[in-house]
Amino acid sequence: MQDKFEDSLIAQQLASLMNKLSSSSRVKRKVAEWIFEHGEAILGISIPDEDDLDVGRSRKSRKRRSSILSKTYSDRWDNENKLLPSAAWKELNELVLLASKKLKTSNKSQLQKNIDALSRELGFDAIETKILGLAVRLKCNESYAELCDKLFSSRKISINQLIAYMLNLPIRDVSQRLKYASSLLQTGIIKIGSDRWSRDFSDYIKTPDLVNLAIQDPNVGIRDIKRVILGLPCKAELTWSDYDHLKEDRGFIADIIKGAISENAKGINILLYGVPGTGKTELCKTIAKKLKLNIHSIGEMDEDGNEPRKKERLAALKISDHLLFKNGNSLLLFDEMEDLLENSFKSMFFGGSSMPKVFLNRLLENNSVPTFWTCNDIDQFDPALLRRMTLAIEIKSPPENVRVRIWKKYLKQNKVKITPNKITELAQMFECPPSLISNAVKSAKLANGGEEEIKLSIEKMALVAGRHIKINPLAGKEVIFRTELLNADQNLTALTNRIVNQSVMKNFSFCLYGPAGTGKSAYIRYLAKKMGMEVLQKRTSDLMSMWVGGTEKNIAKAFQEARQKKAFLIFDEADSLLRDRKSARQSWEVTQVNEMLTWMESHPLPFACTTNLMDNLDAASLRRFTFKVNCQYLTTQQTKMTFEHFFNLQAPDEIVYLKVLTPGDFAVVQKKAKILRQSSDATALVEMLKGECEVKQDIPSNPIGFNLSSKVQ
């Protein structure tokens, strides 16, 4: 159903346009073409063909329609460049003026009422309100857009001229309202731009899709408009205590937000980054709930329910910022900040446009409402952009004690029953984000399963998530570690007791070196457990990067992560990270070692490096290790003890002839024997151990070892 006010508005604007047009016949012909096509439906103007003038018309009616206008109408398709007779133009002008008087009404359409309401809320003046109305109608009125597009395609009239002529405004006033610093552009309600292939006026002046959706039926008034643009405030699903592992960070963020709200501070932006599923978004909502503030998530879907474009999201952010800044009780959330980035190659060849740095920088400097930003990886962002953040915090997978609580919560919610011991085992086995725990429990519930289905779900997800999920296969399996089964050049039992009994100094370090399988990493895990510390183990493959400077960043992150978790850090295969700089061929090999040395010197918590190639280590690194422990092959006495420990059998006499055994060899043979069902066959076990010795190529002629009777003095 057509709205009389909207038809009246078009008639008035068309009359204003026709009154101001110059003698350009091309522009006038475009106007005439539109009137011929839409005049009767919108304006009530009927123009008969030349042949119809004398058929069924009164003399009075025929006088109103000259043969010139009718002939122009009849010939409208013949030649686009044909001049429009001045007499025909004059008659058209008179008809449009007459139509505008007949259609005139004081009853505004709901569309106009909504435009007025939004303009008042954003503080627009009368001219800005008119320009906004024009831009909105380009989107929601097809015939109106066609009129503007026809005129603009002539290339005889500029954007500002067309707007000024249609709205009966001075061009100077229109130009002033469409400058970059104007309210219309700064609020994001209107965008002036161009498409390199388009000749349509509606592609040069645009309103965001979200605004078009909010301002049209069935929405009535500013409350409905705000509801569509802002959405409902987000509700937190987690509690403040769920983030106890981030006590310092969450408290600091909350204090910043409170201060910003109190002082109406501008440019407050909090960045939370980290692997997917660690609860970044939920933390934002939880902080808002704690502070009793509303938080609105920006641009999560467009008017069709699809993922919005980057520019639409940014426009929604700017508009939301202006709609909420007077409230003093609201926050904004821009999730998945990566959407701001766009592949420059794609932009170059497929017409996209990368976001100007200065635009984003100003956005972060001038926002009025404190805003949370979340992303998974900050490496792809310009440092200049990151520096403008008020605070940036990495959110990692929670520690074991928190994971236990998260497991209990989701198991209870989904009514999946697992014993407390098994819950602890799950928390130890899987170092993963809360979202994966939630999904695994839901999967088990749907499958009417329990512990095994949960494990299967996470193990399958680990194939996809990769480094975001760490699996500890030894969790729940009590491993009895005995220091006397390590052939070290120091008494590890006495050393362990002295370290554990002193609780003051924690900034010590170990370098354990020797053949593979001698128990170097196992001892550090044992020591960490005795000290009540979590272990953070890093392999060389976790740290080495293909990018220049990437390895150094990963090394720094490892030390920072250990500090955050208060964990005992272990570097396996440390010779790859601390290789002697004298043999370096590339500059990055030197900077990599320098980075390690710097962190080793300043790290406040215990850490250890293990290596099979002690001779390859840089001399400067050796000076930075508090304890250097040489772990070698088992002595004869230790070999017998280890045999009895692993197999619960008396060691055969012939085992003393095997000189290059390690605890790792016994672990391998134990597993092999279980598969072959020969765990009780001492002769078979010795043969298997002999096979492990024979495959080794670094057999020393005179192995050395720690005498069990020696003591730390």
XYZ file of C-alpha atoms in Angstrom:
713
model
C 0.000 0.000 0.000
C 1.402 3.389 -1.045
C 1.836 6.140 1.547
C 0.413 9.528 0.569
C 3.107 11.401 2.531
C 5.903 9.570 0.692
C 4.280 10.324 -2.701
C 3.860 13.947 -1.661
C 7.513 14.154 -0.621
C 8.650 12.801 -3.998
C 6.408 15.295 -5.795
C 7.812 18.201 -3.764
C 11.417 17.149 -4.309
C 10.819 16.553 -8.013
C 9.264 20.027 -8.341
C 12.248 21.578 -6.542
C 14.645 19.695 -8.796
C 12.896 20.718 -12.015
C 12.816 24.351 -10.914
C 16.593 24.405 -10.364
C 17.801 22.415 -13.359
C 19.852 24.300 -15.949
C 19.266 24.123 -19.683
C 21.016 20.729 -19.968
C 18.644 18.807 -22.211
C 20.245 15.523 -21.216
C 19.346 15.947 -17.527
C 15.835 17.201 -18.384
C 15.263 14.215 -20.646
C 16.211 11.880 -17.762
C 13.588 13.581 -15.560
C 10.971 13.322 -18.315
C 11.726 9.627 -18.836
C 11.138 8.968 -15.139
C 7.865 10.937 -15.100
C 6.638 9.089 -18.190
C 7.336 5.766 -16.458
C 6.284 6.465 -12.857
C 4.235 9.674 -12.985
C 0.818 8.043 -13.038
C 1.503 5.542 -10.241
C 3.183 7.985 -7.854
C 2.053 11.473 -8.846
C -1.276 10.774 -10.537
C -0.033 12.306 -13.787
C -1.449 10.644 -16.901
C 0.096 11.471 -20.284
C -1.687 9.838 -23.286
C -0.037 8.783 -26.508
C -0.487 11.165 -29.449
C -2.987 8.778 -31.065
C -5.186 8.770 -27.949
C -5.669 12.559 -27.746
C -8.951 12.616 -29.645
C -10.374 9.367 -28.310
C -12.711 9.478 -25.336
C -11.565 12.904 -24.088
C -13.533 16.063 -23.535
C -12.429 19.309 -25.160
C -11.399 20.648 -21.745
C -9.245 17.578 -21.048
C -7.557 17.764 -24.475
C -6.565 21.346 -23.850
C -4.586 20.232 -20.821
C -2.494 17.857 -22.871
C -0.772 19.582 -25.775
C 0.195 17.602 -28.804
C 3.861 18.488 -28.115
C 3.930 16.708 -24.739
C 2.026 13.733 -26.082
C 4.328 13.466 -29.092
C 7.349 13.633 -26.758
C 5.788 10.803 -24.734
C 5.130 8.755 -27.868
C 8.716 9.253 -29.114
C 10.373 8.597 -25.736
C 12.123 5.382 -26.879
C 13.272 6.640 -30.284
C 16.462 8.558 -29.507
C 17.991 9.090 -26.075
C 19.989 12.091 -27.266
C 17.023 13.838 -28.865
C 16.404 17.288 -27.412
C 13.431 17.703 -25.075
C 11.172 20.514 -26.410
C 10.987 23.434 -23.987
C 7.201 23.491 -24.270
C 7.012 19.851 -23.179
C 9.348 20.555 -20.241
C 7.179 23.523 -19.221
C 4.033 21.403 -19.234
C 5.733 18.649 -17.229
C 6.835 21.219 -14.675
C 3.276 22.502 -14.336
C 1.903 18.966 -13.948
C 4.415 18.115 -11.209
C 3.627 21.349 -9.313
C -0.064 20.582 -9.528
C 0.520 17.028 -8.286
C 2.607 18.241 -5.335
C -0.239 20.538 -4.241
C -2.856 17.789 -4.545
C -0.740 15.259 -2.605
C 0.345 17.655 0.135
C -0.418 16.307 3.604
C 0.607 17.092 7.157
C 0.337 13.468 8.277
C 3.875 12.141 8.281
C 4.590 8.567 7.306
C 5.969 6.203 9.933
C 9.213 6.166 7.965
C 9.540 9.939 8.335
C 8.638 9.773 12.023
C 11.388 7.204 12.564
C 13.890 9.321 10.622
C 12.989 12.306 12.808
C 13.288 10.232 16.010
C 16.727 8.874 15.084
C 17.913 12.351 14.048
C 16.834 13.821 17.395
C 18.611 11.046 19.261
C 21.830 11.705 17.342
C 21.505 15.495 17.587
C 21.108 16.200 13.865
C 19.833 19.564 12.626
C 17.027 20.037 10.072
C 19.334 19.893 7.042
C 21.078 16.727 8.274
C 17.657 15.158 8.874
C 16.621 15.897 5.278
C 19.843 14.401 3.887
C 19.383 11.293 6.038
C 15.814 10.977 4.712
C 17.066 11.099 1.135
C 19.735 8.460 1.795
C 17.256 6.123 3.509
C 14.729 6.401 0.689
C 17.390 5.460 -1.837
C 17.406 2.057 -0.120
C 13.719 1.559 0.600
C 12.007 3.228 -2.385
C 12.972 1.692 -5.701
C 11.363 4.333 -7.939
C 12.944 7.142 -5.888
C 16.364 5.527 -6.273
C 15.737 5.106 -10.000
C 15.045 8.855 -10.362
C 18.298 9.800 -8.624
C 20.276 7.164 -10.519
C 18.936 8.412 -13.885
C 19.982 11.972 -13.122
C 23.397 11.039 -11.797
C 24.152 8.736 -14.727
C 23.991 11.741 -17.045
C 27.281 12.933 -15.487
C 25.940 16.482 -15.781
C 25.116 16.906 -12.103
C 27.268 16.322 -9.000
C 26.358 14.516 -5.777
C 26.019 17.708 -3.773
C 24.071 19.446 -6.548
C 21.599 16.600 -6.845
C 20.997 16.511 -3.089
C 20.674 20.301 -2.895
C 18.245 20.465 -5.843
C 16.071 17.612 -4.549
C 15.886 18.978 -0.991
C 15.673 22.654 -1.988
C 18.834 23.507 -0.012
C 21.866 25.707 -0.730
C 24.714 23.647 -2.154
C 27.072 25.167 0.408
C 24.969 23.781 3.292
C 24.869 20.321 1.739
C 28.646 20.297 1.155
C 29.217 21.321 4.786
C 27.081 18.432 6.084
C 28.884 15.863 3.946
C 32.446 16.675 5.000
C 34.479 13.980 6.762
C 34.176 15.750 10.137
C 30.397 16.225 9.843
C 27.942 14.549 12.223
C 26.393 12.475 9.430
C 29.710 10.847 8.549
C 31.224 10.714 12.035
C 28.242 8.830 13.448
C 28.510 6.303 10.610
C 24.865 6.912 9.665
C 25.890 7.897 6.131
C 28.843 6.900 4.011
C 29.954 8.840 0.952
C 31.997 6.704 -1.389
C 32.280 5.396 -4.878
C 32.315 2.113 -6.686
C 34.770 2.181 -9.555
C 32.309 0.437 -11.884
C 29.029 1.989 -10.761
C 27.199 4.971 -12.240
C 24.313 4.810 -9.761
C 23.793 7.625 -7.295
C 22.593 5.089 -4.686
C 26.093 3.574 -4.700
C 27.688 6.899 -3.798
C 25.598 7.833 -0.756
C 24.662 4.957 1.515
C 23.160 4.171 4.879
C 24.147 0.950 6.703
C 21.838 -2.027 6.218
C 21.213 -2.120 9.963
C 19.907 1.471 9.925
C 17.641 0.721 6.958
C 16.248 -2.271 8.799
C 15.743 -0.321 12.031
C 14.039 2.686 10.494
C 11.360 0.876 8.484
C 8.106 -0.877 9.430
C 7.206 -2.509 11.738
C 9.500 -0.436 13.978
C 7.855 2.515 15.692
C 9.869 5.165 17.531
C 13.365 5.391 18.964
C 12.958 2.444 21.337
C 12.370 0.021 18.455
C 15.127 1.643 16.411
C 17.641 1.218 19.243
C 16.549 -2.353 19.815
C 17.302 -3.253 16.186
C 20.615 -1.387 15.997
C 21.961 -2.275 19.442
C 20.240 -5.579 20.039
C 19.365 -6.715 23.524
C 22.094 -6.472 26.189
C 24.206 -9.640 26.328
C 23.730 -11.951 29.296
C 26.693 -13.579 31.046
C 26.563 -17.365 31.316
C 29.626 -17.656 33.567
C 30.184 -16.235 37.042
C 32.882 -13.992 38.478
C 34.428 -16.982 40.280
C 34.821 -18.846 36.971
C 37.650 -16.422 36.239
C 39.475 -16.772 39.556
C 42.563 -17.809 37.585
C 42.525 -14.274 36.127
C 41.988 -12.427 39.411
C 44.573 -9.747 38.763
C 43.533 -9.160 35.146
C 39.761 -9.141 35.660
C 40.089 -6.757 38.619
C 42.318 -4.382 36.676
C 39.900 -4.341 33.719
C 36.948 -3.677 36.026
C 38.776 -0.779 37.697
C 39.598 0.792 34.307
C 35.958 0.523 33.192
C 34.664 2.022 36.448
C 37.045 4.953 36.144
C 36.161 5.508 32.482
C 32.409 5.530 33.202
C 32.886 7.875 36.154
C 35.000 10.401 34.218
C 33.278 10.018 30.809
C 36.704 9.185 29.384
C 37.085 8.774 25.628
C 39.180 6.247 23.730
C 38.852 3.389 26.262
C 39.435 0.092 24.438
C 40.221 -3.271 26.074
C 41.675 -6.016 23.852
C 41.355 -9.653 24.929
C 43.192 -12.106 22.696
C 44.020 -15.790 22.773
C 43.156 -19.144 21.226
C 39.485 -19.820 20.401
C 37.232 -20.995 23.200
C 39.177 -19.615 26.171
C 36.227 -17.510 27.339
C 37.242 -14.083 26.061
C 33.729 -13.041 25.082
C 32.217 -14.450 28.258
C 34.782 -12.581 30.352
C 33.603 -9.300 28.796
C 29.995 -10.133 29.663
C 30.941 -11.270 33.156
C 32.804 -8.040 33.904
C 29.799 -6.031 32.663
C 27.518 -8.041 34.941
C 29.832 -7.516 37.909
C 29.781 -3.746 37.313
C 25.991 -3.766 36.700
C 26.445 -2.376 33.174
C 24.750 -3.331 29.908
C 26.993 -4.712 27.177
C 25.952 -4.835 23.516
C 27.642 -7.035 20.913
C 28.208 -5.247 17.603
C 27.102 -6.373 14.139
C 26.756 -10.129 14.559
C 24.332 -10.512 11.627
C 22.841 -8.390 8.871
C 19.180 -7.805 7.961
C 19.016 -11.189 6.196
C 20.521 -13.052 9.153
C 23.865 -13.454 7.366
C 27.355 -12.469 8.450
C 27.673 -8.686 7.982
C 30.444 -7.117 5.931
C 33.381 -5.458 7.654
C 32.211 -1.950 6.798
C 28.712 -2.721 8.065
C 30.135 -3.836 11.408
C 32.238 -0.710 11.753
C 29.274 1.486 10.866
C 27.192 -0.327 13.500
C 29.978 0.287 16.034
C 30.100 4.021 15.322
C 26.316 4.436 15.425
C 26.048 2.389 18.640
C 28.772 4.487 20.237
C 26.790 7.669 19.511
C 23.471 6.155 20.616
C 24.845 5.014 23.988
C 27.357 7.645 25.056
C 24.764 9.644 27.028
C 23.573 6.597 28.978
C 26.628 6.177 31.186
C 25.726 2.547 31.914
C 26.717 0.708 28.763
C 29.659 -1.083 27.167
C 30.245 -2.287 23.614
C 31.733 -5.588 22.452
C 33.378 -6.020 19.046
C 33.937 -9.776 18.793
C 36.271 -11.330 16.186
C 38.359 -8.229 15.546
C 40.038 -10.084 12.679
C 37.058 -9.007 10.548
C 38.723 -5.611 10.231
C 41.494 -7.140 8.145
C 41.176 -7.851 4.453
C 43.553 -9.542 2.072
C 45.228 -6.778 0.090
C 45.702 -9.055 -2.935
C 41.987 -9.773 -3.018
C 41.235 -6.076 -2.584
C 43.469 -5.164 -5.504
C 41.955 -7.553 -8.013
C 38.387 -8.117 -6.820
C 37.326 -4.637 -5.853
C 37.498 -4.812 -2.056
C 39.057 -2.045 -0.061
C 41.473 -2.463 2.797
C 40.679 -0.415 5.887
C 42.803 2.748 6.107
C 45.048 2.748 9.179
C 44.195 6.328 10.039
C 40.479 5.469 10.104
C 40.953 2.687 12.646
C 43.370 4.749 14.696
C 40.899 7.624 14.994
C 38.138 5.189 15.810
C 40.104 3.897 18.801
C 41.046 7.388 19.933
C 37.589 8.958 19.852
C 35.022 6.355 20.933
C 32.849 7.587 23.794
C 31.630 4.222 25.134
C 34.229 1.828 26.639
C 34.644 -0.981 24.127
C 35.884 -4.572 24.408
C 37.655 -6.083 21.406
C 38.410 -9.804 21.057
C 40.566 -11.721 18.586
C 42.463 -14.995 18.371
C 45.802 -13.726 17.114
C 47.313 -10.231 17.313
C 50.359 -10.917 15.143
C 48.534 -9.814 11.995
C 47.620 -6.391 13.385
C 49.642 -3.223 12.880
C 51.578 -2.339 16.080
C 50.340 1.255 15.720
C 46.798 -0.036 16.093
C 47.628 -2.200 19.111
C 49.406 0.687 20.846
C 46.145 2.594 20.875
C 44.478 -0.030 23.024
C 44.033 1.021 26.649
C 44.882 -2.514 27.764
C 45.660 -5.787 25.962
C 45.528 -9.109 27.815
C 46.121 -12.625 26.536
C 43.522 -15.142 27.726
C 44.843 -18.699 27.868
C 43.370 -22.063 28.729
C 42.689 -22.177 32.484
C 45.000 -24.104 34.850
C 44.192 -27.580 36.125
C 42.365 -26.561 39.326
C 40.051 -24.266 37.347
C 39.496 -26.924 34.675
C 38.295 -29.287 37.409
C 35.655 -26.743 38.408
C 34.639 -26.181 34.778
C 34.295 -29.933 34.193
C 32.085 -30.263 37.275
C 29.894 -27.364 36.156
C 29.208 -28.650 32.632
C 28.786 -32.252 33.784
C 26.174 -31.103 36.307
C 24.373 -28.921 33.753
C 24.123 -31.815 31.287
C 23.423 -34.453 33.958
C 26.374 -36.599 32.945
C 27.635 -38.597 35.909
C 31.385 -39.120 36.397
C 33.224 -39.811 39.657
C 35.327 -37.022 41.241
C 38.554 -38.946 40.575
C 37.696 -39.278 36.906
C 36.877 -35.562 36.683
C 40.340 -34.749 38.048
C 41.824 -37.164 35.532
C 40.004 -35.404 32.666
C 41.304 -32.037 33.861
C 44.850 -33.407 33.966
C 44.611 -35.209 30.641
C 43.169 -32.378 28.533
C 44.526 -28.838 28.677
C 41.828 -27.237 26.570
C 39.544 -24.185 26.485
C 36.188 -24.184 28.347
C 34.202 -24.186 25.090
C 35.684 -27.546 24.099
C 34.878 -28.976 27.528
C 31.280 -27.811 27.099
C 30.996 -29.314 23.608
C 32.542 -32.618 24.677
C 30.091 -32.998 27.556
C 27.133 -32.120 25.293
C 28.298 -34.710 22.759
C 28.517 -37.369 25.464
C 25.035 -36.508 26.694
C 23.523 -36.722 23.199
C 25.261 -40.069 22.659
C 23.967 -41.262 26.041
C 27.585 -41.845 27.004
C 30.056 -40.873 29.661
C 33.793 -40.633 30.244
C 34.916 -42.578 27.159
C 32.668 -40.587 24.823
C 33.985 -37.328 26.316
C 37.580 -38.436 25.732
C 36.780 -39.500 22.182
C 35.146 -36.141 21.452
C 38.133 -34.104 22.632
C 40.676 -36.372 20.962
C 38.871 -35.955 17.633
C 38.670 -32.189 18.126
C 42.403 -32.131 18.886
C 43.039 -33.241 15.301
C 41.301 -30.056 14.135
C 42.268 -27.602 16.861
C 45.920 -28.688 16.884
C 48.002 -26.621 19.279
C 44.887 -25.311 21.062
C 44.458 -28.682 22.822
C 47.217 -30.377 24.774
C 46.757 -34.013 25.723
C 48.662 -35.660 28.561
C 48.286 -39.429 28.062
C 49.862 -40.134 31.482
C 47.083 -38.350 33.359
C 45.401 -40.558 35.890
C 48.212 -43.109 35.717
C 50.303 -42.946 38.809
C 53.937 -43.137 37.801
C 56.288 -44.120 40.610
C 59.499 -42.175 40.151
C 62.659 -43.186 42.021
C 65.653 -40.872 41.898
C 67.987 -43.744 42.689
C 67.204 -45.202 39.249
C 68.901 -42.235 37.547
C 72.623 -42.464 36.976
C 73.423 -38.800 37.634
C 76.675 -37.168 38.682
C 74.855 -35.702 41.688
C 72.748 -37.222 44.451
C 69.321 -36.223 43.165
C 67.507 -37.469 46.263
C 69.427 -35.156 48.558
C 69.284 -32.295 46.019
C 65.517 -32.644 45.674
C 64.984 -32.574 49.434
C 67.087 -29.445 49.866
C 65.252 -27.611 47.054
C 61.811 -28.578 48.342
C 62.620 -27.727 51.966
C 63.758 -24.201 51.118
C 60.773 -22.157 50.020
C 62.437 -18.774 49.474
C 64.469 -18.962 46.264
C 62.556 -19.977 43.149
C 64.746 -18.417 40.459
C 66.995 -21.423 39.896
C 67.579 -23.474 36.775
C 68.699 -26.901 35.602
C 70.591 -28.184 32.612
C 70.244 -31.945 32.381
C 72.311 -33.552 29.669
C 73.125 -37.047 28.516
C 71.808 -39.829 26.266
C 68.134 -40.093 25.395
C 65.916 -41.981 27.844
C 68.080 -41.402 30.921
C 65.197 -39.665 32.783
C 66.106 -35.999 32.376
C 62.593 -34.633 31.756
C 61.042 -37.203 34.096
C 63.177 -35.941 36.984
C 62.108 -32.318 36.429
C 58.439 -33.350 36.393
C 59.049 -35.240 39.632
C 60.755 -32.220 41.189
C 57.932 -29.896 40.087
C 55.359 -32.216 41.653
C 57.301 -32.259 44.932
C 57.346 -28.447 44.825
C 53.608 -28.301 44.121
C 54.104 -26.627 40.742
C 52.440 -27.235 37.391
C 54.773 -28.224 34.543
C 54.904 -26.256 31.295
C 56.853 -28.335 28.781
C 57.956 -26.867 25.464
C 59.460 -28.779 22.578
C 61.605 -27.155 19.923
C 58.792 -27.675 17.418
C 56.520 -25.539 19.637
C 58.922 -22.610 19.434
C 60.646 -22.633 16.055
C 59.008 -20.355 13.492
C 59.444 -19.994 9.738
C 59.269 -16.198 10.106
C 62.198 -13.977 11.047
C 61.704 -12.973 14.666
C 58.955 -15.562 15.154
C 61.058 -17.934 17.247
C 62.144 -15.092 19.537
C 58.484 -14.167 20.073
C 57.590 -17.758 20.908
C 60.463 -18.013 23.383
C 59.275 -14.831 25.109
C 55.709 -16.164 25.182
C 56.870 -19.420 26.776
C 58.572 -17.617 29.654
C 55.602 -15.256 30.043
C 53.169 -18.176 30.084
C 55.209 -19.957 32.762
C 55.214 -16.775 34.826
C 51.472 -16.332 34.445
C 50.745 -19.946 35.382
C 53.503 -20.014 38.025
C 54.684 -23.178 36.300
C 58.001 -25.031 36.156
C 59.160 -24.466 32.566
C 60.945 -27.270 30.684
C 62.676 -26.887 27.316
C 63.273 -30.244 25.639
C 66.010 -30.466 22.981
C 67.390 -27.140 24.183
C 70.506 -27.503 22.023
C 68.394 -26.266 19.098
C 67.641 -23.053 21.008
C 71.046 -22.512 22.627
C 73.371 -23.536 19.820
C 76.897 -22.104 20.034
C 76.815 -18.693 18.345
C 80.338 -19.196 16.996
C 78.948 -21.718 14.516
C 76.012 -19.517 13.473
C 75.633 -18.802 9.759
C 72.507 -16.621 9.865
C 71.793 -13.548 11.984
C 68.539 -15.048 13.289
C 70.509 -17.933 14.815
C 72.344 -15.396 16.986
C 69.256 -13.374 17.957
C 67.462 -16.587 18.880
C 70.187 -17.514 21.394
C 70.330 -13.937 22.681
C 66.592 -14.033 23.375
C 66.936 -17.261 25.348
C 69.869 -15.917 27.375
C 68.018 -12.717 28.236
C 64.977 -14.536 29.549
C 67.051 -17.155 31.376
C 68.742 -14.409 33.341
C 65.571 -12.586 34.396
C 63.025 -15.391 34.851
C 61.819 -15.433 38.491
C 60.679 -19.073 38.518
C 62.480 -22.403 38.087
C 63.085 -23.715 34.595
C 65.076 -26.546 33.060
C 66.682 -27.403 29.737
C 67.375 -30.934 28.591
C 69.724 -31.935 25.792
C 71.453 -34.927 24.314
C 74.139 -32.704 22.761
C 75.818 -30.814 25.576
C 78.859 -29.926 23.467
C 76.687 -27.897 21.102
C 75.482 -25.442 23.753
C 76.679 -21.840 23.757
C 79.239 -21.212 26.517
C 77.286 -18.216 27.816
C 74.240 -20.408 28.436
C 76.183 -22.767 30.706
C 76.977 -19.908 33.080
C 73.275 -19.211 33.489
C 72.319 -22.679 34.771
C 72.255 -23.060 38.556
C 72.541 -26.847 38.383
C 74.164 -28.840 35.604
C 73.359 -32.539 35.897
C 74.957 -35.249 33.772
C 72.599 -38.231 33.302
C 74.238 -41.360 31.899
C 73.474 -45.027 31.266
C 72.506 -47.125 34.264
C 75.196 -48.761 36.372
C 75.131 -52.548 36.859
C 73.467 -52.176 40.257
C 70.912 -49.713 38.913
C 70.154 -52.017 35.963
C 69.169 -54.826 38.379
C 67.090 -52.443 40.509
C 65.340 -51.027 37.431
C 64.547 -54.527 36.123
C 62.903 -55.444 39.425
C 61.083 -52.075 39.538
C 59.513 -52.400 36.076
C 58.802 -56.164 35.951
C 58.495 -57.166 39.588
C 60.890 -60.054 38.841
C 64.348 -60.911 40.123
C 66.946 -59.688 37.641
C 68.709 -62.519 35.744
C 72.520 -62.672 36.094
C 73.097 -62.078 32.370
C 71.586 -58.601 32.571
C 74.884 -57.270 33.998
C 76.423 -57.584 30.542
C 74.065 -54.945 29.127
C 76.029 -51.733 29.688
C 73.997 -49.059 27.849
C 70.528 -49.311 29.302
C 68.376 -46.381 30.377
C 65.065 -46.189 32.281
C 63.500 -45.284 28.909
C 64.590 -48.660 27.489
C 62.814 -50.481 30.317
C 59.623 -48.469 29.698
C 59.675 -49.454 26.002
C 60.287 -53.150 26.767
C 57.548 -53.124 29.430
C 55.027 -51.951 26.853
C 56.286 -54.429 24.232
C 56.122 -57.308 26.705
C 52.513 -56.508 27.599
C 51.530 -56.652 23.930
C 53.400 -59.947 23.424
C 52.182 -61.313 26.783
C 55.746 -61.979 27.945
C 55.814 -59.747 31.025
C 56.653 -62.735 33.252
C 59.308 -64.255 30.986
C 62.649 -62.963 32.342
C 64.670 -64.500 29.502
C 62.479 -62.865 26.848
C 62.697 -59.526 28.686
C 66.503 -59.651 28.690
C 66.511 -60.388 24.948
C 64.275 -57.392 24.337
C 66.563 -55.169 26.426
C 69.550 -56.495 24.514
C 67.817 -55.472 21.294
C 67.385 -51.914 22.634
C 71.129 -51.767 23.352
C 72.119 -53.007 19.935
C 70.320 -50.213 18.062
C 72.297 -47.500 19.844
C 75.189 -45.905 18.006
C 76.711 -43.765 20.764
C 77.842 -46.560 23.071
C 80.686 -45.312 25.317
C 83.663 -47.568 25.898
C 83.761 -46.754 29.592
C 80.432 -45.386 30.805
C 80.569 -43.296 33.924
C 77.880 -42.923 36.536
C 76.789 -41.823 39.935
C 77.685 -44.184 42.742
C 74.601 -44.816 44.858
C 76.660 -44.609 48.058
C 77.934 -41.076 47.282
C 76.289 -38.125 49.002
C 75.893 -34.428 48.449
C 78.307 -32.808 50.840
